[in-house]
PDB file of C-alpha atoms in Angstrom:
ATOM      1  CA  MET Y   1      18.012   0.660  52.112  1.00  0.00           C
ATOM      2  CA  SER Y   2      16.241   2.250  55.067  1.00  0.00           C
ATOM      3  CA  ALA Y   3      13.290   0.637  56.802  1.00  0.00           C
ATOM      4  CA  GLY Y   4      11.001   3.511  55.835  1.00  0.00           C
ATOM      5  CA  LEU Y   5      11.799   3.127  52.117  1.00  0.00           C
ATOM      6  CA  ALA Y   6      11.319  -0.643  52.251  1.00  0.00           C
ATOM      7  CA  GLY Y   7       7.990  -0.204  54.027  1.00  0.00           C
ATOM      8  CA  MET Y   8       6.848   2.333  51.437  1.00  0.00           C
ATOM      9  CA  LEU Y   9       7.675   0.038  48.526  1.00  0.00           C
ATOM     10  CA  LEU Y  10       5.959  -2.938  50.159  1.00  0.00           C
ATOM     11  CA  GLY Y  11       2.904  -0.807  50.920  1.00  0.00           C
ATOM     12  CA  LEU Y  12       2.673   0.390  47.335  1.00  0.00           C
ATOM     13  CA  ALA Y  13       2.959  -3.182  46.029  1.00  0.00           C
ATOM     14  CA  ALA Y  14       0.286  -4.430  48.432  1.00  0.00           C
ATOM     15  CA  ALA Y  15      -2.049  -1.535  47.592  1.00  0.00           C
ATOM     16  CA  GLY Y  16      -1.615  -2.151  43.862  1.00  0.00           C
ATOM     17  CA  GLY Y  17      -2.382  -5.858  44.296  1.00  0.00           C
ATOM     18  CA  VAL Y  18      -5.503  -5.191  46.351  1.00  0.00           C
ATOM     19  CA  LEU Y  19      -6.680  -2.601  43.821  1.00  0.00           C
ATOM     20  CA  LEU Y  20      -6.256  -5.042  40.923  1.00  0.00           C
ATOM     21  CA  VAL Y  21      -8.067  -7.824  42.778  1.00  0.00           C
ATOM     22  CA  VAL Y  22     -10.992  -5.598  43.695  1.00  0.00           C
ATOM     23  CA  THR Y  23     -11.241  -3.958  40.268  1.00  0.00           C
ATOM     24  CA  PHE Y  24     -11.202  -7.166  38.210  1.00  0.00           C
ATOM     25  CA  ALA Y  25     -13.145  -9.422  40.566  1.00  0.00           C
ATOM     26  CA  PRO Y  26     -16.325 -10.901  38.975  1.00  0.00           C
ATOM     27  CA  PRO Y  27     -18.777  -8.977  41.221  1.00  0.00           C
ATOM     28  CA  PHE Y  28     -17.235  -5.646  40.172  1.00  0.00           C
ATOM     29  CA  ARG Y  29     -16.520  -6.435  36.521  1.00  0.00           C
ATOM     30  CA  SER Y  30     -19.479  -6.269  34.159  1.00  0.00           C
ATOM     31  CA  VAL Y  31     -19.578  -8.743  31.295  1.00  0.00           C
ATOM     32  CA  ARG Y  32     -20.115  -7.170  27.882  1.00  0.00           C
ATOM     33  CA  LEU Y  33     -22.950  -8.265  25.640  1.00  0.00           C
ATOM     34  CA  VAL Y  34     -20.436  -9.226  22.941  1.00  0.00           C
ATOM     35  CA  ASP Y  35     -18.692 -11.620  25.330  1.00  0.00           C
ATOM     36  CA  ARG Y  36     -22.004 -13.179  26.324  1.00  0.00           C
ATOM     37  CA  LEU Y  37     -23.145 -13.776  22.748  1.00  0.00           C
ATOM     38  CA  ALA Y  38     -19.770 -14.743  21.272  1.00  0.00           C
ATOM     39  CA  PRO Y  39     -19.941 -18.501  22.171  1.00  0.00           C
ATOM     40  CA  TYR Y  40     -23.325 -18.809  20.426  1.00  0.00           C
ATOM     41  CA  VAL Y  41     -22.724 -16.943  17.165  1.00  0.00           C
ATOM     42  CA  HIS Y  42     -19.453 -18.468  15.948  1.00  0.00           C
ATOM     43  CA  ASP Y  43     -19.859 -20.118  12.544  1.00  0.00           C
ATOM     44  CA  THR Y  44     -17.242 -22.824  13.122  1.00  0.00           C
ATOM     45  CA  PRO Y  45     -15.738 -24.231  16.289  1.00  0.00           C
ATOM     46  CA  PRO Y  46     -12.129 -23.273  17.019  1.00  0.00           C
ATOM     47  CA  PRO Y  47      -9.568 -25.759  15.675  1.00  0.00           C
ATOM     48  CA  SER Y  48      -7.926 -28.152  18.062  1.00  0.00           C
ATOM     49  CA  ARG Y  49      -4.474 -27.187  19.278  1.00  0.00           C
ATOM     50  CA  LEU Y  50      -3.396 -30.780  18.670  1.00  0.00           C
ATOM     51  CA  LEU Y  51      -3.689 -30.260  14.890  1.00  0.00           C
ATOM     52  CA  GLY Y  52      -0.528 -28.755  13.480  1.00  0.00           C
ATOM     53  CA  THR Y  53       1.667 -25.969  14.777  1.00  0.00           C
ATOM     54  CA  ALA Y  54       0.013 -23.037  12.998  1.00  0.00           C
ATOM     55  CA  THR Y  55      -1.401 -21.614  16.228  1.00  0.00           C
ATOM     56  CA  GLU Y  56      -0.742 -18.040  17.175  1.00  0.00           C
ATOM     57  CA  ALA Y  57       2.338 -17.618  19.320  1.00  0.00           C
ATOM     58  CA  GLY Y  58       4.520 -14.898  20.619  1.00  0.00           C
ATOM     59  CA  LEU Y  59       4.495 -11.989  22.999  1.00  0.00           C
ATOM     60  CA  LEU Y  60       1.000 -10.902  21.945  1.00  0.00           C
ATOM     61  CA  THR Y  61      -0.554 -14.294  22.722  1.00  0.00           C
ATOM     62  CA  ALA Y  62       1.285 -14.631  26.022  1.00  0.00           C
ATOM     63  CA  ALA Y  63       0.092 -11.205  27.136  1.00  0.00           C
ATOM     64  CA  ARG Y  64      -3.486 -12.002  26.173  1.00  0.00           C
ATOM     65  CA  ARG Y  65      -3.463 -15.301  28.035  1.00  0.00           C
ATOM     66  CA  LEU Y  66      -1.861 -13.958  31.200  1.00  0.00           C
ATOM     67  CA  PHE Y  67      -3.486 -10.539  31.418  1.00  0.00           C
ATOM     68  CA  GLY Y  68      -6.468 -10.877  29.085  1.00  0.00           C
ATOM     69  CA  PRO Y  69      -8.995  -8.491  30.735  1.00  0.00           C
ATOM     70  CA  VAL Y  70      -6.372  -5.910  31.695  1.00  0.00           C
ATOM     71  CA  VAL Y  71      -4.826  -5.891  28.211  1.00  0.00           C
ATOM     72  CA  ALA Y  72      -8.246  -5.679  26.511  1.00  0.00           C
ATOM     73  CA  ASP Y  73      -9.301  -2.736  28.671  1.00  0.00           C
ATOM     74  CA  GLY Y  74      -5.953  -1.040  28.104  1.00  0.00           C
ATOM     75  CA  ALA Y  75      -6.290  -1.517  24.344  1.00  0.00           C
ATOM     76  CA  ARG Y  76      -9.713   0.139  24.379  1.00  0.00           C
ATOM     77  CA  VAL Y  77      -8.383   3.042  26.458  1.00  0.00           C
ATOM     78  CA  VAL Y  78      -5.431   3.539  24.088  1.00  0.00           C
ATOM     79  CA  ASP Y  79      -7.770   3.434  21.097  1.00  0.00           C
ATOM     80  CA  ARG Y  80     -10.036   6.086  22.628  1.00  0.00           C
ATOM     81  CA  VAL Y  81      -7.154   8.342  23.644  1.00  0.00           C
ATOM     82  CA  LEU Y  82      -5.038   8.116  20.486  1.00  0.00           C
ATOM     83  CA  GLY Y  83      -7.722   7.499  17.867  1.00  0.00           C
ATOM     84  CA  GLY Y  84      -6.604   7.389  14.242  1.00  0.00           C
ATOM     85  CA  ARG Y  85      -7.958   3.926  13.449  1.00  0.00           C
ATOM     86  CA  THR Y  86      -8.037   4.747   9.722  1.00  0.00           C
ATOM     87  CA  ALA Y  87      -4.352   5.712   9.643  1.00  0.00           C
ATOM     88  CA  VAL Y  88      -3.392   2.634  11.661  1.00  0.00           C
ATOM     89  CA  ARG Y  89      -5.450   0.392   9.384  1.00  0.00           C
ATOM     90  CA  ARG Y  90      -3.793   1.908   6.316  1.00  0.00           C
ATOM     91  CA  ARG Y  91      -0.294   1.354   7.711  1.00  0.00           C
ATOM     92  CA  LEU Y  92      -1.110  -2.213   8.727  1.00  0.00           C
ATOM     93  CA  ASP Y  93      -2.393  -2.902   5.216  1.00  0.00           C
ATOM     94  CA  ALA Y  94       0.749  -1.337   3.758  1.00  0.00           C
ATOM     95  CA  LEU Y  95       2.798  -3.671   5.950  1.00  0.00           C
ATOM     96  CA  GLY Y  96       1.160  -6.639   4.268  1.00  0.00           C
ATOM     97  CA  GLY Y  97       0.245  -8.531   7.442  1.00  0.00           C
ATOM     98  CA  ASP Y  98      -2.997  -9.993   8.738  1.00  0.00           C
ATOM     99  CA  ALA Y  99      -3.000  -8.111  12.053  1.00  0.00           C
ATOM    100  CA  GLY Y 100      -5.959  -5.895  12.864  1.00  0.00           C
ATOM    101  CA  VAL Y 101      -6.215  -2.597  14.671  1.00  0.00           C
ATOM    102  CA  GLU Y 102      -7.214  -4.381  17.890  1.00  0.00           C
ATOM    103  CA  ASP Y 103      -4.100  -6.555  17.733  1.00  0.00           C
ATOM    104  CA  PHE Y 104      -1.970  -3.471  17.213  1.00  0.00           C
ATOM    105  CA  ARG Y 105      -3.568  -1.738  20.200  1.00  0.00           C
ATOM    106  CA  VAL Y 106      -2.814  -4.796  22.327  1.00  0.00           C
ATOM    107  CA  GLU Y 107       0.808  -4.631  21.192  1.00  0.00           C
ATOM    108  CA  GLN Y 108       0.880  -0.962  22.173  1.00  0.00           C
ATOM    109  CA  VAL Y 109      -0.391  -1.873  25.634  1.00  0.00           C
ATOM    110  CA  VAL Y 110       2.293  -4.565  25.939  1.00  0.00           C
ATOM    111  CA  TRP Y 111       4.999  -2.116  24.861  1.00  0.00           C
ATOM    112  CA  GLY Y 112       3.640   0.439  27.335  1.00  0.00           C
ATOM    113  CA  GLY Y 113       3.707  -2.154  30.110  1.00  0.00           C
ATOM    114  CA  LEU Y 114       7.306  -3.023  29.278  1.00  0.00           C
ATOM    115  CA  GLY Y 115       8.209   0.676  29.310  1.00  0.00           C
ATOM    116  CA  LEU Y 116       6.493   1.090  32.670  1.00  0.00           C
ATOM    117  CA  LEU Y 117       8.319  -1.951  34.043  1.00  0.00           C
ATOM    118  CA  GLY Y 118      11.658  -0.629  32.797  1.00  0.00           C
ATOM    119  CA  ALA Y 119      11.009   2.775  34.342  1.00  0.00           C
ATOM    120  CA  ALA Y 120      10.006   1.161  37.646  1.00  0.00           C
ATOM    121  CA  LEU Y 121      13.190  -0.922  37.705  1.00  0.00           C
ATOM    122  CA  LEU Y 122      15.261   2.150  36.891  1.00  0.00           C
ATOM    123  CA  THR Y 123      13.671   4.154  39.692  1.00  0.00           C
ATOM    124  CA  ALA Y 124      14.105   1.262  42.121  1.00  0.00           C
ATOM    125  CA  VAL Y 125      17.814   0.999  41.317  1.00  0.00           C
ATOM    126  CA  GLY Y 126      18.217   4.773  41.567  1.00  0.00           C
ATOM    127  CA  SER Y 127      16.403   4.868  44.909  1.00  0.00           C
ATOM    128  CA  LEU Y 128      18.562   2.065  46.286  1.00  0.00           C
ATOM    129  CA  LEU Y 129      21.733   3.830  45.200  1.00  0.00           C
ATOM    130  CA  ALA Y 130      20.588   7.223  46.502  1.00  0.00           C
ATOM    131  CA  GLY Y 131      19.065   5.887  49.714  1.00  0.00           C
ATOM    132  CA  ALA Y 132      15.977   8.065  49.265  1.00  0.00           C
ATOM    133  CA  LEU Y 133      12.776   7.997  47.245  1.00  0.00           C
ATOM    134  CA  ASN Y 134      11.436  11.003  45.340  1.00  0.00           C
ATOM    135  CA  VAL Y 135       7.782  10.214  44.668  1.00  0.00           C
ATOM    136  CA  LEU Y 136       7.353  12.940  42.022  1.00  0.00           C
ATOM    137  CA  SER Y 137      10.388  11.777  40.034  1.00  0.00           C
ATOM    138  CA  VAL Y 138       9.239   8.157  40.243  1.00  0.00           C
ATOM    139  CA  ALA Y 139       5.744   9.076  39.013  1.00  0.00           C
ATOM    140  CA  LEU Y 140       7.039  11.212  36.144  1.00  0.00           C
ATOM    141  CA  LEU Y 141       9.532   8.542  35.039  1.00  0.00           C
ATOM    142  CA  CYS Y 142       6.890   5.801  35.141  1.00  0.00           C
ATOM    143  CA  VAL Y 143       4.456   7.910  33.112  1.00  0.00           C
ATOM    144  CA  ALA Y 144       7.229   8.692  30.624  1.00  0.00           C
ATOM    145  CA  GLY Y 145       8.035   4.981  30.284  1.00  0.00           C
ATOM    146  CA  LEU Y 146       4.377   4.094  29.752  1.00  0.00           C
ATOM    147  CA  VAL Y 147       3.753   6.810  27.155  1.00  0.00           C
ATOM    148  CA  GLY Y 148       7.100   6.138  25.469  1.00  0.00           C
ATOM    149  CA  GLY Y 149       6.281   2.450  25.081  1.00  0.00           C
ATOM    150  CA  VAL Y 150       2.839   3.137  23.591  1.00  0.00           C
ATOM    151  CA  LEU Y 151       4.119   5.765  21.166  1.00  0.00           C
ATOM    152  CA  GLY Y 152       7.253   3.735  20.433  1.00  0.00           C
ATOM    153  CA  ARG Y 153       5.158   0.900  18.995  1.00  0.00           C
ATOM    154  CA  ASP Y 154       3.425   3.394  16.690  1.00  0.00           C
ATOM    155  CA  TRP Y 155       6.793   4.792  15.598  1.00  0.00           C
ATOM    156  CA  TRP Y 156       8.115   1.287  14.955  1.00  0.00           C
ATOM    157  CA  LEU Y 157       5.096   0.496  12.754  1.00  0.00           C
ATOM    158  CA  THR Y 158       5.880   3.583  10.665  1.00  0.00           C
ATOM    159  CA  GLN Y 159       9.495   2.459  10.318  1.00  0.00           C
ATOM    160  CA  GLN Y 160       8.393  -1.029   9.242  1.00  0.00           C
ATOM    161  CA  VAL Y 161       6.119   0.420   6.567  1.00  0.00           C
ATOM    162  CA  ARG Y 162       8.909   2.699   5.310  1.00  0.00           C
ATOM    163  CA  ARG Y 163      11.391  -0.186   5.053  1.00  0.00           C
ATOM    164  CA  ARG Y 164       8.861  -2.339   3.223  1.00  0.00           C
ATOM    165  CA  GLU Y 165       8.126   0.410   0.716  1.00  0.00           C
ATOM    166  CA  GLU Y 166      11.858   0.807   0.114  1.00  0.00           C
ATOM    167  CA  LEU Y 167      12.071  -2.934  -0.599  1.00  0.00           C
ATOM    168  CA  LEU Y 168       9.113  -2.693  -2.979  1.00  0.00           C
ATOM    169  CA  LEU Y 169      10.804   0.139  -4.889  1.00  0.00           C
ATOM    170  CA  ALA Y 170      14.104  -1.741  -5.000  1.00  0.00           C
ATOM    171  CA  GLU Y 171      12.434  -4.870  -6.396  1.00  0.00           C
ATOM    172  CA  PHE Y 172      10.103  -3.089  -8.798  1.00  0.00           C
ATOM    173  CA  PRO Y 173      12.471  -2.628 -11.806  1.00  0.00           C
ATOM    174  CA  VAL Y 174      13.477  -6.304 -11.841  1.00  0.00           C
ATOM    175  CA  VAL Y 175       9.900  -7.553 -11.526  1.00  0.00           C
ATOM    176  CA  ALA Y 176       8.681  -5.119 -14.197  1.00  0.00           C
ATOM    177  CA  GLU Y 177      11.370  -6.200 -16.657  1.00  0.00           C
ATOM    178  CA  LEU Y 178      10.650  -9.881 -15.987  1.00  0.00           C
ATOM    179  CA  LEU Y 179       6.984  -9.250 -16.711  1.00  0.00           C
ATOM    180  CA  ALA Y 180       7.903  -7.349 -19.872  1.00  0.00           C
ATOM    181  CA  LEU Y 181      10.115 -10.252 -20.994  1.00  0.00           C
ATOM    182  CA  ALA Y 182       7.333 -12.779 -20.355  1.00  0.00           C
ATOM    183  CA  VAL Y 183       4.747 -10.658 -22.182  1.00  0.00           C
ATOM    184  CA  THR Y 184       7.142 -10.159 -25.105  1.00  0.00           C
ATOM    185  CA  ALA Y 185       7.568 -13.950 -25.285  1.00  0.00           C
ATOM    186  CA  GLY Y 186       3.827 -14.283 -25.964  1.00  0.00           C
ATOM    187  CA  GLU Y 187       2.276 -14.902 -22.557  1.00  0.00           C
ATOM    188  CA  SER Y 188      -0.812 -13.117 -21.312  1.00  0.00           C
ATOM    189  CA  PRO Y 189      -0.477 -10.672 -18.405  1.00  0.00           C
ATOM    190  CA  THR Y 190      -2.058 -13.180 -16.013  1.00  0.00           C
ATOM    191  CA  ALA Y 191       0.293 -15.963 -17.058  1.00  0.00           C
ATOM    192  CA  ALA Y 192       3.251 -13.572 -16.903  1.00  0.00           C
ATOM    193  CA  ILE Y 193       2.353 -12.579 -13.344  1.00  0.00           C
ATOM    194  CA  ASP Y 194       2.040 -16.260 -12.420  1.00  0.00           C
ATOM    195  CA  ARG Y 195       5.448 -17.079 -13.903  1.00  0.00           C
ATOM    196  CA  VAL Y 196       7.193 -14.121 -12.251  1.00  0.00           C
ATOM    197  CA  THR Y 197       5.726 -14.865  -8.818  1.00  0.00           C
ATOM    198  CA  ARG Y 198       6.826 -18.491  -9.103  1.00  0.00           C
ATOM    199  CA  LEU Y 199      10.361 -17.684 -10.213  1.00  0.00           C
ATOM    200  CA  SER Y 200      11.140 -14.694  -8.015  1.00  0.00           C
ATOM    201  CA  GLY Y 201      10.899 -13.786  -4.366  1.00  0.00           C
ATOM    202  CA  GLY Y 202      10.589 -10.600  -2.388  1.00  0.00           C
ATOM    203  CA  GLU Y 203       7.843  -8.328  -1.153  1.00  0.00           C
ATOM    204  CA  LEU Y 204       6.516  -7.255  -4.561  1.00  0.00           C
ATOM    205  CA  ALA Y 205       6.399 -10.830  -5.859  1.00  0.00           C
ATOM    206  CA  ARG Y 206       4.493 -11.869  -2.735  1.00  0.00           C
ATOM    207  CA  GLU Y 207       2.029  -9.003  -3.242  1.00  0.00           C
ATOM    208  CA  LEU Y 208       1.401 -10.032  -6.848  1.00  0.00           C
ATOM    209  CA  GLY Y 209       1.150 -13.678  -5.784  1.00  0.00           C
ATOM    210  CA  SER Y 210      -1.452 -12.856  -3.138  1.00  0.00           C
ATOM    211  CA  ALA Y 211      -3.422 -10.830  -5.711  1.00  0.00           C
ATOM    212  CA  LEU Y 212      -3.307 -13.768  -8.106  1.00  0.00           C
ATOM    213  CA  GLY Y 213      -4.449 -16.078  -5.308  1.00  0.00           C
ATOM    214  CA  ARG Y 214      -7.424 -13.829  -4.555  1.00  0.00           C
ATOM    215  CA  ALA Y 215      -8.262 -13.814  -8.252  1.00  0.00           C
ATOM    216  CA  ARG Y 216      -8.235 -17.613  -8.350  1.00  0.00           C
ATOM    217  CA  ALA Y 217     -10.497 -17.627  -5.282  1.00  0.00           C
ATOM    218  CA  GLY Y 218     -13.173 -15.682  -7.157  1.00  0.00           C
ATOM    219  CA  VAL Y 219     -12.205 -12.011  -6.899  1.00  0.00           C
ATOM    220  CA  PRO Y 220     -11.851 -10.280 -10.288  1.00  0.00           C
ATOM    221  CA  LEU Y 221      -8.193  -9.914 -11.212  1.00  0.00           C
ATOM    222  CA  ALA Y 222      -8.572  -6.181 -11.856  1.00  0.00           C
ATOM    223  CA  GLU Y 223      -9.971  -5.669  -8.347  1.00  0.00           C
ATOM    224  CA  ALA Y 224      -7.259  -7.831  -6.789  1.00  0.00           C
ATOM    225  CA  LEU Y 225      -4.525  -5.827  -8.534  1.00  0.00           C
ATOM    226  CA  GLN Y 226      -6.173  -2.556  -7.549  1.00  0.00           C
ATOM    227  CA  GLN Y 227      -6.084  -3.687  -3.924  1.00  0.00           C
ATOM    228  CA  VAL Y 228      -2.303  -4.051  -4.246  1.00  0.00           C
ATOM    229  CA  ALA Y 229      -2.030  -0.422  -5.365  1.00  0.00           C
ATOM    230  CA  ASP Y 230      -4.423   0.798  -2.673  1.00  0.00           C
ATOM    231  CA  ARG Y 231      -2.436  -0.860   0.124  1.00  0.00           C
ATOM    232  CA  THR Y 232       0.653   1.240  -0.559  1.00  0.00           C
ATOM    233  CA  SER Y 233       1.285   4.923  -1.173  1.00  0.00           C
ATOM    234  CA  LEU Y 234       3.875   4.377  -3.924  1.00  0.00           C
ATOM    235  CA  ASP Y 235       3.157   6.196  -7.179  1.00  0.00           C
ATOM    236  CA  PRO Y 236       5.330   3.888  -9.343  1.00  0.00           C
ATOM    237  CA  LEU Y 237       3.417   0.850  -8.075  1.00  0.00           C
ATOM    238  CA  ALA Y 238       0.090   2.593  -8.758  1.00  0.00           C
ATOM    239  CA  ARG Y 239       1.180   3.390 -12.342  1.00  0.00           C
ATOM    240  CA  PHE Y 240       2.371  -0.210 -12.736  1.00  0.00           C
ATOM    241  CA  VAL Y 241      -1.010  -1.567 -11.657  1.00  0.00           C
ATOM    242  CA  ASP Y 242      -2.802   0.916 -13.930  1.00  0.00           C
ATOM    243  CA  GLY Y 243      -0.749  -0.322 -16.862  1.00  0.00           C
ATOM    244  CA  LEU Y 244      -1.633  -3.938 -16.043  1.00  0.00           C
ATOM    245  CA  LEU Y 245      -5.318  -3.076 -15.736  1.00  0.00           C
ATOM    246  CA  VAL Y 246      -5.359  -1.262 -19.081  1.00  0.00           C
ATOM    247  CA  ALA Y 247      -3.609  -4.213 -20.739  1.00  0.00           C
ATOM    248  CA  LEU Y 248      -6.101  -6.663 -19.214  1.00  0.00           C
ATOM    249  CA  GLU Y 249      -9.189  -4.643 -20.153  1.00  0.00           C
ATOM    250  CA  ARG Y 250      -8.224  -3.319 -23.597  1.00  0.00           C
ATOM    251  CA  GLY Y 251      -5.445  -5.592 -24.778  1.00  0.00           C
ATOM    252  CA  THR Y 252      -2.932  -2.780 -25.250  1.00  0.00           C
ATOM    253  CA  PRO Y 253       0.808  -3.596 -25.574  1.00  0.00           C
ATOM    254  CA  LEU Y 254       2.381  -3.854 -22.156  1.00  0.00           C
ATOM    255  CA  ALA Y 255       6.057  -4.684 -22.602  1.00  0.00           C
ATOM    256  CA  GLU Y 256       7.294  -1.203 -23.541  1.00  0.00           C
ATOM    257  CA  VAL Y 257       5.207   0.418 -20.804  1.00  0.00           C
ATOM    258  CA  LEU Y 258       6.723  -1.882 -18.183  1.00  0.00           C
ATOM    259  CA  ARG Y 259      10.254  -1.242 -19.430  1.00  0.00           C
ATOM    260  CA  ALA Y 260       9.667   2.522 -19.348  1.00  0.00           C
ATOM    261  CA  GLN Y 261       8.296   2.316 -15.815  1.00  0.00           C
ATOM    262  CA  ALA Y 262      11.301   0.259 -14.695  1.00  0.00           C
ATOM    263  CA  GLY Y 263      13.632   2.871 -16.198  1.00  0.00           C
ATOM    264  CA  ASP Y 264      11.768   5.673 -14.441  1.00  0.00           C
ATOM    265  CA  VAL Y 265      12.059   3.906 -11.089  1.00  0.00           C
ATOM    266  CA  ARG Y 266      15.791   3.357 -11.614  1.00  0.00           C
ATOM    267  CA  GLU Y 267      16.272   7.042 -12.412  1.00  0.00           C
ATOM    268  CA  ALA Y 268      14.264   8.002  -9.338  1.00  0.00           C
ATOM    269  CA  GLY Y 269      16.477   5.683  -7.275  1.00  0.00           C
ATOM    270  CA  LYS Y 270      19.595   7.405  -8.625  1.00  0.00           C
ATOM    271  CA  ARG Y 271      18.165  10.804  -7.703  1.00  0.00           C
ATOM    272  CA  ARG Y 272      17.384   9.572  -4.189  1.00  0.00           C
ATOM    273  CA  LEU Y 273      20.958   8.322  -3.830  1.00  0.00           C
ATOM    274  CA  LEU Y 274      22.325  11.688  -4.927  1.00  0.00           C
ATOM    275  CA  GLU Y 275      20.038  13.500  -2.485  1.00  0.00           C
ATOM    276  CA  ALA Y 276      21.046  11.149   0.333  1.00  0.00           C
ATOM    277  CA  GLY Y 277      24.701  11.708  -0.526  1.00  0.00           C
ATOM    278  CA  GLY Y 278      24.195  15.485  -0.347  1.00  0.00           C
ATOM    279  CA  ARG Y 279      22.537  15.182   3.060  1.00  0.00           C
ATOM    280  CA  LYS Y 280      25.319  12.933   4.341  1.00  0.00           C
ATOM    281  CA  GLU Y 281      27.915  15.392   3.062  1.00  0.00           C
ATOM    282  CA  ILE Y 282      26.311  18.169   5.094  1.00  0.00           C
ATOM    283  CA  ALA Y 283      26.074  15.890   8.134  1.00  0.00           C
ATOM    284  CA  MET Y 284      29.786  15.081   7.802  1.00  0.00           C
ATOM    285  CA  MET Y 285      30.546  18.759   8.280  1.00  0.00           C
ATOM    286  CA  VAL Y 286      29.202  18.655  11.845  1.00  0.00           C
ATOM    287  CA  PRO Y 287      32.145  16.778  13.423  1.00  0.00           C
ATOM    288  CA  VAL Y 288      34.593  18.762  11.283  1.00  0.00           C
ATOM    289  CA  VAL Y 289      33.211  22.137  12.381  1.00  0.00           C
ATOM    290  CA  PHE Y 290      32.462  21.330  16.001  1.00  0.00           C
ATOM    291  CA  LEU Y 291      35.262  18.856  16.829  1.00  0.00           C
ATOM    292  CA  VAL Y 292      38.212  18.916  14.442  1.00  0.00           C
ATOM    293  CA  LEU Y 293      38.321  22.658  13.796  1.00  0.00           C
ATOM    294  CA  PRO Y 294      38.180  23.732  17.497  1.00  0.00           C
ATOM    295  CA  VAL Y 295      40.943  21.260  18.379  1.00  0.00           C
ATOM    296  CA  THR Y 296      43.083  22.569  15.519  1.00  0.00           C
ATOM    297  CA  VAL Y 297      42.563  26.171  16.604  1.00  0.00           C
ATOM    298  CA  LEU Y 298      43.357  25.221  20.200  1.00  0.00           C
ATOM    299  CA  PHE Y 299      46.632  23.558  19.187  1.00  0.00           C
ATOM    300  CA  ALA Y 300      47.529  26.614  17.096  1.00  0.00           C
ATOM    301  CA  LEU Y 301      46.775  29.184  19.814  1.00  0.00           C
ATOM    302  CA  PHE Y 302      47.884  27.287  22.918  1.00  0.00           C
ATOM    303  CA  PRO Y 303      51.676  27.946  22.617  1.00  0.00           C
ATOM    304  CA  GLY Y 304      51.073  31.682  22.086  1.00  0.00           C
ATOM    305  CA  LEU Y 305      48.696  31.759  25.057  1.00  0.00           C
ATOM    306  CA  ILE Y 306      51.271  30.078  27.269  1.00  0.00           C
ATOM    307  CA  SER Y 307      53.916  32.580  26.130  1.00  0.00           C
ATOM    308  CA  ILE Y 308      51.641  35.552  26.909  1.00  0.00           C
ATOM    309  CA  VAL Y 309      50.851  34.149  30.379  1.00  0.00           C
ATOM    310  CA  SER Y 310      54.565  33.592  31.139  1.00  0.00           C
ATOM    311  CA  LEU Y 311      55.457  37.133  30.009  1.00  0.00           C
ATOM    312  CA  ALA Y 312      52.664  38.601  32.092  1.00  0.00           C
ATOM    313  CA  ARG Y 313      54.107  36.983  35.195  1.00  0.00           C
TER     314      ARG Y 313
END
């Protein structure tokens, strides 16, 4: 590496450090009113870290503790630029976790920082191998890494929601038939839900168990079940909850409705498998058309081509 390149990298690092120190120094950083009032309006003091191991841990906590002000400001900037808090909130609810939109924005900032770090390392290695530094390429690659990390976290949240909804659909027929069996045996819908959540596992059983827990905490059972349907965009689950609500409010027979819904979901799953098989069959034609067929034609025409070339000589 040349002396000029080394001096440029050291100068950039020193300038970035000085800029961060000056920007986030107490005289230049204004304290928000929320931060000033927060220690005086908390209802309960924070629990001691010596009690249990249920404290928050992971990459999100480490980033907040090491780069708290920077990460918080970055999360606010990402929220203003991207927007869509309602869509993010809906997907987080569909995921079934306790994370908020602010936590998700912090994760986006962390992913963007990791993308920026990866791009910087890649450009550093490329500059060392090439022996020269292209400032425009470095800037574009760093911006691409930053934006790719931020948008990649959003894409990964969508994939998590999709996988969870697939699990809910896969578990729905079994849970519905277990509820139908319990109701047929003489139990009430509430007792049947309690028995099924105790005997089975999975995402749908956990959703019904959390709804039952909210009902025992004082929320009406109909409202708790409706929250389960509102958190997902699955029509079979919405019809399932509607059937439970009608049975709870009017005392209508529930077993046959649940069995019919389970059968409908199984038929829909078969149709999805057939559609996926048709798409895979079309995708399998790509290597055949673009790889196998050209090689076959080449093997068929190559001897004749060689003969024509030899005769032309």
